[in-house]
Short mmCIF file of C-alpha atoms in Angstrom, two decimals:
data_model
loop_
_atom_site.label_atom_id
_atom_site.label_comp_id
_atom_site.label_asym_id
_atom_site.label_seq_id
_atom_site.Cartn_x
_atom_site.Cartn_y
_atom_site.Cartn_z
CA UNK O 167 96.89 112.39 131.47
CA UNK O 168 95.89 113.25 127.94
CA UNK O 169 96.90 110.84 125.18
CA UNK O 170 97.03 111.88 121.54
CA UNK O 171 96.48 109.17 118.91
CA UNK O 172 98.26 109.78 115.60
CA UNK O 173 98.78 107.74 112.44
CA UNK O 174 102.35 106.66 112.23
CA UNK O 175 102.24 106.28 108.47
CA UNK O 176 99.55 108.67 107.15
CA UNK O 177 100.73 108.44 103.55
CA UNK O 178 100.39 104.65 103.64
CA UNK O 179 96.83 104.78 104.93
CA UNK O 180 95.86 107.48 102.48
CA UNK O 181 97.34 105.41 99.65
CA UNK O 182 95.42 102.34 100.79
CA UNK O 183 92.20 104.35 101.02
CA UNK O 184 92.75 105.77 97.55
CA UNK O 185 93.54 102.32 96.16
CA UNK O 186 90.40 100.87 97.76
CA UNK O 187 88.33 103.71 96.29
CA UNK O 188 89.81 103.19 92.82
CA UNK O 189 89.21 99.44 92.98
CA UNK O 190 85.64 99.95 94.19
CA UNK O 191 84.91 102.38 91.35
CA UNK O 192 86.53 100.06 88.80
CA UNK O 193 84.46 97.10 90.00
CA UNK O 194 81.28 99.21 89.95
CA UNK O 195 82.02 100.33 86.38
CA UNK O 196 82.74 96.74 85.33
CA UNK O 197 79.45 95.54 86.84
CA UNK O 198 77.60 98.35 85.06
CA UNK O 199 79.26 97.53 81.72
CA UNK O 200 78.50 93.85 82.26
CA UNK O 201 74.83 94.75 82.70
CA UNK O 202 74.94 96.94 79.58
CA UNK O 203 76.53 94.11 77.60
CA UNK O 204 73.80 91.73 78.72
CA UNK O 205 71.15 94.32 77.86
CA UNK O 206 72.74 94.75 74.41
CA UNK O 207 72.60 90.98 73.86
CA UNK O 208 68.98 90.89 75.04
CA UNK O 209 67.99 93.73 72.67
CA UNK O 210 69.89 92.22 69.74
CA UNK O 211 68.35 88.80 70.37
CA UNK O 212 64.88 90.38 70.52
CA UNK O 213 65.49 92.01 67.12
CA UNK O 214 66.82 88.79 65.62
CA UNK O 215 63.91 86.87 67.14
CA UNK O 216 61.41 89.25 65.51
CA UNK O 217 63.12 88.83 62.11
CA UNK O 218 63.29 85.03 62.42
CA UNK O 219 59.63 84.86 63.42
CA UNK O 220 58.77 87.07 60.45
CA UNK O 221 60.78 84.81 58.16
CA UNK O 222 58.97 81.76 59.54
CA UNK O 223 55.58 83.44 59.12
CA UNK O 224 56.42 84.18 55.47
CA UNK O 225 57.17 80.52 54.86
CA UNK O 226 53.97 79.52 56.66
CA UNK O 227 52.01 81.85 54.36
CA UNK O 228 53.68 80.37 51.27
CA UNK O 229 52.93 76.85 52.41
CA UNK O 230 49.33 77.78 53.19
CA UNK O 231 48.93 79.07 49.61
CA UNK O 232 50.52 75.93 48.20
CA UNK O 233 48.23 73.72 50.26
CA UNK O 234 45.18 75.74 49.22
CA UNK O 235 46.07 75.46 45.50
CA UNK O 236 46.71 71.75 45.86
CA UNK O 237 43.43 71.02 47.66
CA UNK O 238 41.37 73.17 45.27
CA UNK O 239 42.72 71.25 42.30
CA UNK O 240 42.44 67.93 44.11
CA UNK O 241 38.75 68.45 44.91
CA UNK O 242 37.88 69.22 41.27
CA UNK O 243 37.29 66.24 38.95
CA UNK O 244 40.52 66.34 36.89
CA UNK O 245 40.70 65.98 33.13
CA UNK O 246 43.81 63.85 33.30
CA UNK O 247 44.55 63.66 29.55
CA UNK O 248 44.51 67.45 29.30
CA UNK O 249 46.45 67.84 32.53
CA UNK O 250 49.31 65.64 31.38
CA UNK O 251 49.43 66.99 27.83
CA UNK O 252 52.90 68.27 27.01
CA UNK O 253 54.60 66.10 29.62
CA UNK O 254 56.83 63.16 28.86
CA UNK O 255 56.67 60.09 31.11
CA UNK O 256 59.83 58.03 31.49
CA UNK O 257 60.25 54.74 33.35
CA UNK O 258 63.63 54.08 34.94
CA UNK O 259 63.75 50.40 35.62
CA UNK O 260 67.28 50.58 36.99
CA UNK O 261 65.95 52.62 39.92
CA UNK O 262 62.36 51.32 39.84
CA UNK O 263 60.98 54.83 39.47
CA UNK O 264 59.17 56.96 36.93
CA UNK O 265 59.66 60.62 36.15
CA UNK O 266 57.51 63.16 34.28
CA UNK O 267 58.80 66.43 32.81
CA UNK O 268 57.50 68.98 30.25
CA UNK O 269 58.36 68.17 26.62
CA UNK O 270 58.75 71.69 25.19
CA UNK O 271 58.95 74.54 27.67
CA UNK O 272 61.60 74.62 30.40
CA UNK O 273 60.49 72.57 33.34
CA UNK O 274 59.12 74.43 36.35
CA UNK O 275 58.55 71.35 38.43
CA UNK O 276 58.93 67.63 38.00
CA UNK O 277 57.07 64.56 39.18
CA UNK O 278 58.91 61.44 40.19
CA UNK O 279 57.56 58.38 41.95
CA UNK O 280 58.09 54.77 42.89
CA UNK O 281 57.24 51.79 40.70
CA UNK O 282 55.09 52.12 37.58
CA UNK O 283 52.96 55.03 36.53
CA UNK O 284 49.72 53.09 36.98
CA UNK O 285 50.54 52.67 40.63
CA UNK O 286 50.58 56.41 41.28
CA UNK O 287 47.71 58.61 42.38
CA UNK O 288 47.03 60.57 39.18
CA UNK O 289 44.50 62.85 40.91
CA UNK O 290 47.15 64.06 43.33
CA UNK O 291 49.69 64.47 40.50
CA UNK O 292 47.35 66.71 38.54
CA UNK O 293 46.74 68.77 41.67
CA UNK O 294 50.51 69.08 42.23
CA UNK O 295 51.12 70.20 38.63
CA UNK O 296 48.39 72.80 39.11
CA UNK O 297 50.79 74.68 41.42
CA UNK O 298 53.31 75.32 38.63
CA UNK O 299 52.34 78.93 37.88
CA UNK O 300 52.32 79.97 41.55
CA UNK O 301 55.63 78.26 42.27
CA UNK O 302 57.24 79.84 39.23
CA UNK O 303 56.42 83.30 40.62
CA UNK O 304 57.73 82.35 44.06
CA UNK O 305 61.02 81.01 42.70
CA UNK O 306 61.44 84.07 40.51
CA UNK O 307 60.99 86.69 43.23
CA UNK O 308 61.90 85.09 46.56
CA UNK O 309 65.60 84.38 46.29
CA UNK O 310 65.85 82.87 49.77
CA UNK O 311 63.63 79.96 48.64
CA UNK O 312 65.81 77.18 47.24
CA UNK O 313 63.16 74.52 46.57
CA UNK O 314 59.40 73.91 46.85
CA UNK O 315 57.77 70.50 46.78
CA UNK O 316 54.85 68.31 47.59
CA UNK O 317 55.62 64.88 48.98
CA UNK O 318 52.69 62.49 48.78
CA UNK O 319 51.91 59.55 50.96
CA UNK O 320 51.18 57.80 47.62
CA UNK O 321 54.85 57.22 46.81
CA UNK O 322 55.62 60.22 44.61
CA UNK O 323 57.04 63.70 45.00
CA UNK O 324 56.66 66.95 43.07
CA UNK O 325 59.64 69.30 43.20
CA UNK O 326 60.32 72.76 41.79
CA UNK O 327 62.55 73.79 40.18
CA UNK O 328 62.93 70.66 38.12
CA UNK O 329 66.22 68.76 37.91
CA UNK O 330 67.42 65.65 36.16
CA UNK O 331 66.83 62.27 37.76
CA UNK O 332 70.58 61.85 38.10
CA UNK O 333 70.55 64.78 40.50
CA UNK O 334 67.28 64.12 42.28
CA UNK O 335 64.79 61.29 42.08
CA UNK O 336 62.26 59.58 44.26
CA UNK O 337 63.68 57.32 46.97
CA UNK O 338 61.86 55.53 49.77
CA UNK O 339 64.37 57.17 52.15
CA UNK O 340 62.47 60.44 51.64
CA UNK O 341 59.88 59.15 54.10
CA UNK O 342 62.54 58.90 56.79
CA UNK O 343 63.32 62.61 56.61
CA UNK O 344 62.80 64.56 59.82
CA UNK O 345 60.22 66.94 58.35
CA UNK O 346 58.08 63.99 57.10
CA UNK O 347 58.26 62.13 60.39
CA UNK O 348 57.34 65.29 62.32
CA UNK O 349 54.34 66.02 60.03
CA UNK O 350 52.71 62.58 60.24
CA UNK O 351 49.30 62.48 61.97
CA UNK O 352 50.59 60.56 64.97
CA UNK O 353 53.46 63.00 65.59
CA UNK O 354 51.51 66.15 64.66
CA UNK O 355 47.87 65.85 65.74
CA UNK O 356 47.48 69.66 65.74
CA UNK O 357 48.58 69.76 62.06
CA UNK O 358 50.92 72.74 62.61
CA UNK O 359 53.86 73.65 60.45
CA UNK O 360 57.08 71.80 61.27
CA UNK O 361 60.65 72.88 60.81
CA UNK O 362 63.60 70.58 60.17
CA UNK O 363 67.27 70.90 59.38
CA UNK O 364 69.64 72.23 58.55
CA UNK O 365 70.65 69.58 56.02
CA UNK O 366 72.84 69.42 52.92
CA UNK O 367 70.89 69.72 49.67
CA UNK O 368 71.08 66.77 47.29
CA UNK O 369 71.48 69.00 44.22
CA UNK O 370 74.26 71.20 45.55
CA UNK O 371 72.36 74.21 46.93
CA UNK O 372 74.18 74.14 50.23
CA UNK O 373 72.75 73.90 53.72
CA UNK O 374 68.97 74.18 53.73
CA UNK O 375 66.22 74.51 56.31
CA UNK O 376 62.95 72.75 55.57
CA UNK O 377 59.46 74.06 56.40
CA UNK O 378 56.61 71.57 55.98
CA UNK O 379 52.82 71.76 56.35
CA UNK O 380 50.62 68.62 56.40
CA UNK O 381 47.87 68.34 53.78
CA UNK O 382 44.53 66.70 54.65
CA UNK O 383 41.54 66.11 52.35
CA UNK O 384 38.14 66.19 53.98
CA UNK O 385 35.84 63.32 53.07
CA UNK O 386 32.30 64.56 53.82
CA UNK O 387 30.57 61.17 53.47
CA UNK O 388 32.91 59.53 55.97
CA UNK O 389 33.10 62.55 58.26
CA UNK O 390 36.88 62.33 58.47
CA UNK O 391 40.05 63.70 56.87
CA UNK O 392 42.53 61.81 54.77
CA UNK O 393 46.23 62.56 55.15
CA UNK O 394 47.59 63.16 51.63
CA UNK O 395 51.12 64.33 52.28
CA UNK O 396 53.02 67.56 52.97
CA UNK O 397 53.76 70.74 51.07
CA UNK O 398 57.26 71.89 51.88
CA UNK O 399 59.93 74.40 50.96
CA UNK O 400 63.63 74.80 51.63
CA UNK O 401 65.36 78.09 52.32
CA UNK O 402 69.07 78.63 52.30
CA UNK O 403 70.73 78.76 55.70
CA UNK O 404 72.72 81.70 54.36
CA UNK O 405 69.58 83.84 54.66
CA UNK O 406 68.94 82.70 58.22
CA UNK O 407 72.59 83.12 59.15
CA UNK O 408 72.50 86.71 57.91
CA UNK O 409 69.41 87.39 60.02
CA UNK O 410 71.09 85.92 63.10
CA UNK O 411 74.18 88.05 62.60
CA UNK O 412 72.36 91.38 62.49
CA UNK O 413 73.25 93.80 65.27
CA UNK O 414 76.03 93.64 67.83
CA UNK O 415 76.06 90.88 70.43
CA UNK O 416 78.85 89.02 72.17
CA UNK O 417 78.46 85.28 71.52
CA UNK O 418 76.43 83.50 68.84
CA UNK O 419 72.74 83.06 68.07
CA UNK O 420 71.45 79.70 66.85
CA UNK O 421 68.28 77.72 66.26
CA UNK O 422 67.74 74.84 68.67
CA UNK O 423 65.32 72.02 67.99
CA UNK O 424 63.32 70.63 70.90
CA UNK O 425 61.33 68.16 68.80
CA UNK O 426 59.88 65.73 69.80
CA UNK O 427 60.31 66.87 73.44
CA UNK O 428 57.55 69.35 74.30
CA UNK O 429 58.49 69.69 77.99
CA UNK O 430 59.61 73.32 78.52
CA UNK O 431 61.38 72.36 81.74
CA UNK O 432 63.84 70.09 79.95
CA UNK O 433 64.99 72.17 77.02
CA UNK O 434 68.54 71.54 75.84
CA UNK O 435 70.05 73.62 77.43
CA UNK O 436 67.63 74.76 80.08
CA UNK O 437 65.99 77.88 78.62
CA UNK O 438 63.35 80.22 79.97
CA UNK O 439 60.27 81.56 78.24
CA UNK O 440 61.43 85.03 79.26
CA UNK O 441 63.79 86.52 76.63
CA UNK O 442 65.69 88.35 79.40
CA UNK O 443 66.11 85.42 81.80
CA UNK O 444 69.73 84.29 81.66
CA UNK O 445 70.45 80.62 82.27
CA UNK O 446 73.76 78.88 82.91
CA UNK O 447 74.36 75.28 81.90
CA UNK O 448 76.51 72.66 83.60
CA UNK O 449 79.62 73.80 81.68
CA UNK O 450 79.18 77.40 82.80
CA UNK O 451 77.96 78.79 79.45
CA UNK O 452 75.36 81.58 79.55
CA UNK O 453 72.16 81.19 77.50
CA UNK O 454 69.18 83.26 76.43
CA UNK O 455 66.28 81.85 74.46
CA UNK O 456 62.91 82.59 72.89
CA UNK O 457 60.54 80.14 71.14
CA UNK O 458 60.06 80.80 67.42
CA UNK O 459 57.84 77.89 66.37
CA UNK O 460 55.43 76.35 68.87
CA UNK O 461 57.50 74.07 71.11
CA UNK O 462 59.71 72.77 68.32
CA UNK O 463 62.30 75.47 67.72
CA UNK O 464 63.94 78.13 69.83
CA UNK O 465 66.18 81.00 68.91
CA UNK O 466 68.94 80.77 71.49
CA UNK O 467 72.01 82.86 72.19
CA UNK O 468 75.10 81.38 73.80
CA UNK O 469 78.08 83.24 75.24
CA UNK O 470 81.00 82.02 77.30
CA UNK O 471 81.70 83.72 80.64
CA UNK O 472 85.21 84.63 79.48
CA UNK O 473 83.91 86.32 76.31
CA UNK O 474 81.21 88.22 78.23
CA UNK O 475 83.58 89.37 80.97
CA UNK O 476 86.29 90.30 78.45
CA UNK O 477 83.81 92.40 76.46
CA UNK O 478 82.63 94.16 79.64
CA UNK O 479 86.27 94.76 80.61
CA UNK O 480 87.03 96.29 77.18
CA UNK O 481 84.01 98.56 77.56
CA UNK O 482 85.25 99.59 81.01
CA UNK O 483 88.80 100.46 79.92
CA UNK O 484 88.14 104.15 79.05
CA UNK O 485 86.45 104.77 82.42
CA UNK O 486 89.16 102.78 84.21
CA UNK O 487 91.88 104.83 82.55
CA UNK O 488 90.09 108.06 83.51
CA UNK O 489 89.76 106.95 87.13
CA UNK O 490 93.38 105.80 87.31
CA UNK O 491 94.54 109.04 85.71
CA UNK O 492 92.50 111.08 88.21
CA UNK O 493 93.87 108.94 91.05
CA UNK O 494 97.42 109.51 89.83
CA UNK O 495 96.75 113.23 89.56
CA UNK O 496 95.32 113.18 93.10
CA UNK O 497 98.40 111.33 94.37
CA UNK O 498 100.71 113.73 92.57
CA UNK O 499 98.68 116.68 93.86
CA UNK O 500 98.81 115.31 97.39
CA UNK O 501 102.57 114.77 97.17
CA UNK O 502 102.99 118.21 95.63
CA UNK O 503 100.95 119.77 98.42
CA UNK O 504 102.95 117.82 101.01
CA UNK O 505 106.18 118.95 99.33
CA UNK O 506 105.00 122.56 99.39
CA UNK O 507 104.05 122.20 103.05
CA UNK O 508 107.49 120.75 103.79
CA UNK O 509 109.22 123.55 101.90
CA UNK O 510 107.07 126.13 103.65
CA UNK O 511 107.86 124.57 107.01
CA UNK O 512 111.58 124.52 106.26
CA UNK O 513 111.53 128.18 105.22
CA UNK O 514 109.53 129.30 108.27
CA UNK O 515 110.77 127.05 111.08
CA UNK O 516 114.11 126.32 112.65
CA UNK O 517 115.11 122.74 111.86
CA UNK O 518 116.67 122.05 115.29
CA UNK O 519 114.15 123.59 117.69
CA UNK O 520 111.00 123.61 115.49
CA UNK O 521 110.47 127.22 116.56
CA UNK O 522 109.77 129.93 114.01
CA UNK O 523 112.81 131.33 112.26
CA UNK O 524 113.02 135.02 111.41
CA UNK O 525 111.05 134.64 108.14
CA UNK O 526 108.33 132.73 109.93
CA UNK O 527 108.40 135.20 112.81
CA UNK O 528 107.71 138.23 110.61
CA UNK O 529 104.85 136.37 108.82
CA UNK O 530 103.24 135.32 112.09
CA UNK O 531 103.83 138.51 114.07
CA UNK O 532 102.01 140.60 111.44
CA UNK O 533 98.86 138.58 112.16
CA UNK O 534 99.40 138.92 115.93
CA UNK O 535 99.78 142.68 115.71
CA UNK O 536 96.63 142.98 113.61
CA UNK O 537 94.79 140.92 116.23
CA UNK O 538 96.09 143.21 119.03
CA UNK O 539 94.84 146.33 117.23
CA UNK O 540 91.42 144.79 116.54
CA UNK O 541 90.95 143.67 120.15
CA UNK O 542 92.84 146.57 121.81
CA UNK O 543 95.46 144.30 123.38
CA UNK O 544 98.87 145.31 124.70
CA UNK O 545 101.95 143.83 123.04
CA UNK O 546 104.93 142.73 125.12
CA UNK O 547 108.23 141.88 123.41
CA UNK O 548 110.64 139.60 125.28
CA UNK O 549 114.15 138.68 124.14
CA UNK O 550 115.91 135.88 126.04
CA UNK O 551 119.26 134.16 125.78
CA UNK O 552 120.75 131.09 127.45
CA UNK O 553 123.31 132.08 130.06
CA UNK O 554 126.89 130.88 129.50
CA UNK O 555 125.90 129.05 126.33
CA UNK O 556 129.52 128.89 125.11
CA UNK O 557 130.61 127.20 128.33
CA UNK O 558 127.95 124.54 127.75
CA UNK O 559 129.41 123.85 124.29
CA UNK O 560 132.96 123.78 125.57
CA UNK O 561 132.36 121.62 128.66
CA UNK O 562 129.64 119.20 127.46
CA UNK O 563 129.98 119.14 123.70
CA UNK O 564 127.90 120.14 120.73
CA UNK O 565 125.41 117.25 120.99
CA UNK O 566 124.53 118.02 124.62
CA UNK O 567 124.23 121.73 123.83
CA UNK O 568 121.78 120.95 121.02
CA UNK O 569 119.77 118.63 123.30
CA UNK O 570 119.48 121.43 125.88
CA UNK O 571 118.36 123.84 123.18
CA UNK O 572 115.71 121.43 121.89
CA UNK O 573 114.26 120.69 125.33
CA UNK O 574 114.27 124.37 126.30
CA UNK O 575 112.34 125.20 123.09
CA UNK O 576 109.81 122.48 123.77
CA UNK O 577 109.23 123.77 127.29
CA UNK O 578 108.81 127.30 125.98
CA UNK O 579 106.19 126.26 123.43
CA UNK O 580 104.26 124.38 126.12
CA UNK O 581 104.14 127.44 128.39
CA UNK O 582 102.95 129.88 125.71
CA UNK O 583 99.40 130.66 124.67
CA UNK O 584 98.19 130.07 121.08
CA UNK O 585 98.13 133.80 120.35
CA UNK O 586 101.75 134.29 121.44
CA UNK O 587 104.62 134.17 118.94
CA UNK O 588 108.07 132.70 119.65
CA UNK O 589 111.10 132.69 117.39
CA UNK O 590 114.66 131.39 117.53
CA UNK O 591 116.28 134.70 116.74
CA UNK O 592 119.73 133.22 116.28
CA UNK O 593 122.16 130.99 118.17
CA UNK O 594 120.80 130.73 121.73
CA UNK O 595 118.60 133.83 121.50
CA UNK O 596 114.79 133.84 121.42
CA UNK O 597 112.21 136.56 120.75
CA UNK O 598 108.68 136.28 122.13
CA UNK O 599 105.69 138.49 121.37
CA UNK O 600 102.87 138.24 123.91
CA UNK O 601 99.35 139.73 123.57
CA UNK O 602 98.06 140.98 126.93
CA UNK O 603 95.02 142.79 128.16
CA UNK O 604 95.79 146.24 129.56
CA UNK O 605 96.39 145.88 133.25
CA UNK O 606 97.93 142.39 132.94
CA UNK O 607 101.29 141.92 134.59
CA UNK O 608 103.67 141.63 131.62
CA UNK O 609 106.63 140.78 133.83
CA UNK O 610 104.62 138.06 135.52
CA UNK O 611 103.78 136.49 132.13
CA UNK O 612 107.37 136.77 130.92
CA UNK O 613 108.81 135.27 134.12
CA UNK O 614 106.37 132.37 133.94
CA UNK O 615 107.55 131.48 130.45
CA UNK O 616 111.24 131.91 131.42
CA UNK O 617 110.91 129.62 134.43
CA UNK O 618 109.07 126.98 132.40
CA UNK O 619 111.59 127.16 129.57
CA UNK O 620 114.68 126.75 131.75
CA UNK O 621 113.38 123.64 133.47
CA UNK O 622 116.24 121.82 131.78
CA UNK O 623 119.28 120.09 133.21
CA UNK O 624 122.58 119.31 131.58
CA UNK O 625 123.62 115.66 131.66
CA UNK O 626 125.79 114.39 133.16
CA UNK O 627 125.81 116.16 136.50
CA UNK O 628 122.22 117.41 136.46
CA UNK O 629 123.43 120.98 136.00
CA UNK O 630 120.69 123.67 135.75
CA UNK O 631 120.26 125.98 132.76
CA UNK O 632 119.29 129.66 133.13
CA UNK O 633 117.95 132.36 130.83
CA UNK O 634 118.31 136.14 130.90
CA UNK O 635 115.84 138.45 129.22
CA UNK O 636 114.83 141.97 128.31
CA UNK O 637 111.15 142.92 128.30
CA UNK O 638 109.55 145.96 126.63
CA UNK O 639 106.02 147.06 125.73
CA UNK O 640 105.39 147.92 122.08
CA UNK O 641 104.54 151.60 121.84
CA UNK O 642 101.94 153.13 119.55
CA UNK O 643 103.18 153.33 115.95
CA UNK O 644 106.46 151.64 116.99
CA UNK O 645 107.92 149.12 114.53
CA UNK O 646 108.44 145.60 115.85
CA UNK O 647 112.14 145.75 114.97
CA UNK O 648 112.56 148.85 117.12
CA UNK O 649 110.93 147.11 120.06
CA UNK O 650 113.23 144.10 119.60
CA UNK O 651 116.28 146.38 119.65
CA UNK O 652 115.08 147.94 122.92
CA UNK O 653 114.52 144.47 124.38
CA UNK O 654 118.02 143.47 123.31
CA UNK O 655 119.50 146.43 125.20
CA UNK O 656 117.61 145.39 128.36
CA UNK O 657 118.87 141.80 127.83
CA UNK O 658 122.42 143.09 127.98
CA UNK O 659 121.57 144.90 131.23
CA UNK O 660 120.22 141.63 132.67
CA UNK O 661 123.57 139.99 131.91
CA UNK O 662 125.44 142.84 133.53
CA UNK O 663 123.25 142.59 136.63
CA UNK O 664 124.19 138.96 137.19
CA UNK O 665 122.06 136.99 134.63
CA UNK O 666 119.15 134.57 135.41
CA UNK O 667 116.65 137.42 135.42
CA UNK O 668 114.45 139.65 133.26
CA UNK O 669 114.99 143.40 133.05
CA UNK O 670 111.94 145.39 131.88
CA UNK O 671 111.46 148.95 130.70
CA UNK O 672 109.61 151.55 132.73
CA UNK O 673 106.44 151.15 130.67
CA UNK O 674 105.92 147.50 131.67
CA UNK O 675 103.70 147.39 134.74
CA UNK O 676 105.61 146.02 137.70
CA UNK O 677 103.48 144.35 140.33
CA UNK O 678 104.76 142.50 143.38
CA UNK O 679 105.53 139.04 142.06
CA UNK O 680 107.49 136.14 143.35
CA UNK O 681 107.80 133.02 141.23
CA UNK O 682 106.55 130.10 143.27
#
């Protein structure tokens, strides 16, 4: 026995398949946009990193020039009286400091130190004042530089531009500053530039970042170097903030200090030397990082998962909308096609029996006739009608009559070949068009279909149902309607001859046949 498997709810499964496809595409697009967002952050961070490194290199160059000027002047035997000419020295006993500023011209830099003047290292002070001309040019052209200074281990500091002692003066606390502590010989044996901050400026210039370079004087006779102090400069954090806001990147870039920890495996948070290696901390935040100054400072970028995913989702919206729109159009198209198929079926098939109606018959029979001409097949036209159909209605009711008609139609369809055409002509009448090879027994074929079709019994009582028919052969150049009319006349003869039989015309080949 053959079993046919069919989907009970095809529209449901198609909808689920379409939904799964849409979701898969949406997820794939989101993943792609997430990757593009990360790549955008990586590229932006690389650009910012290059600018920050360039900014740091510029400060290193400035400090190297300052240190060179200081050491050149320090190594020359100073003419102290000439060097200090035009400067006024003031002792401030209330603060236990001294301060020296120019008497006539506007001050470029100022010297201020602890205790009394005699206690200070005058050779270093002359060397510091020797930087005035260079620092004046730097302050005049490089607007990002807020302050330049030399802080000596000999308890004094030179700062430019100059300010009053009420705004800035020497304090022992200067030696506790982070940049000084990081530049000391014990903390900085390689003598590299150090970076500290940001911190709030004492004279109201906002948040500043300090760059400092240690200064050593070589003593040839002793074969060793003497630590003198540090040259340093402050730049406004506004400049650095502008650099770190260039480009488009979800999240925020920042400078992270790892001093004094030089262990790359324990950076706060855990960062990788690769600028494209994403890390995730214990709180779930994503990080990227690149070193900008030895092992002391990193340029890091931090973004929350929610911000990253939200940005990727926003980028995906246009593609999502397109996919959803296409899916909706596909659904509407599918429903429209199904509606057209339903309408076509309703206009071509009989609703009760699912046989072709007259419209469907004429559409289908045209194809059958063309096939018969192409393959030189004979065409037999059979019209059948249920015997005593009105009695069935009257005795057993409309519902039982319809059930008989449905079962009879089903049996007829099962007995026919795919090339044959069957139609409910009207009421309890049927028209069949059969394609036969010349020499085939048309009556035999017609009787086989009639016997199969009437294998129906009326309930209750198990009463048999019979069919009568008229069979003709379509003549050359004869219209199908003319053949149907001839078959109808023979059908009436079959009724007159006692029903439950087929009457054929003289053209149909009659061979001895007995239905088994």
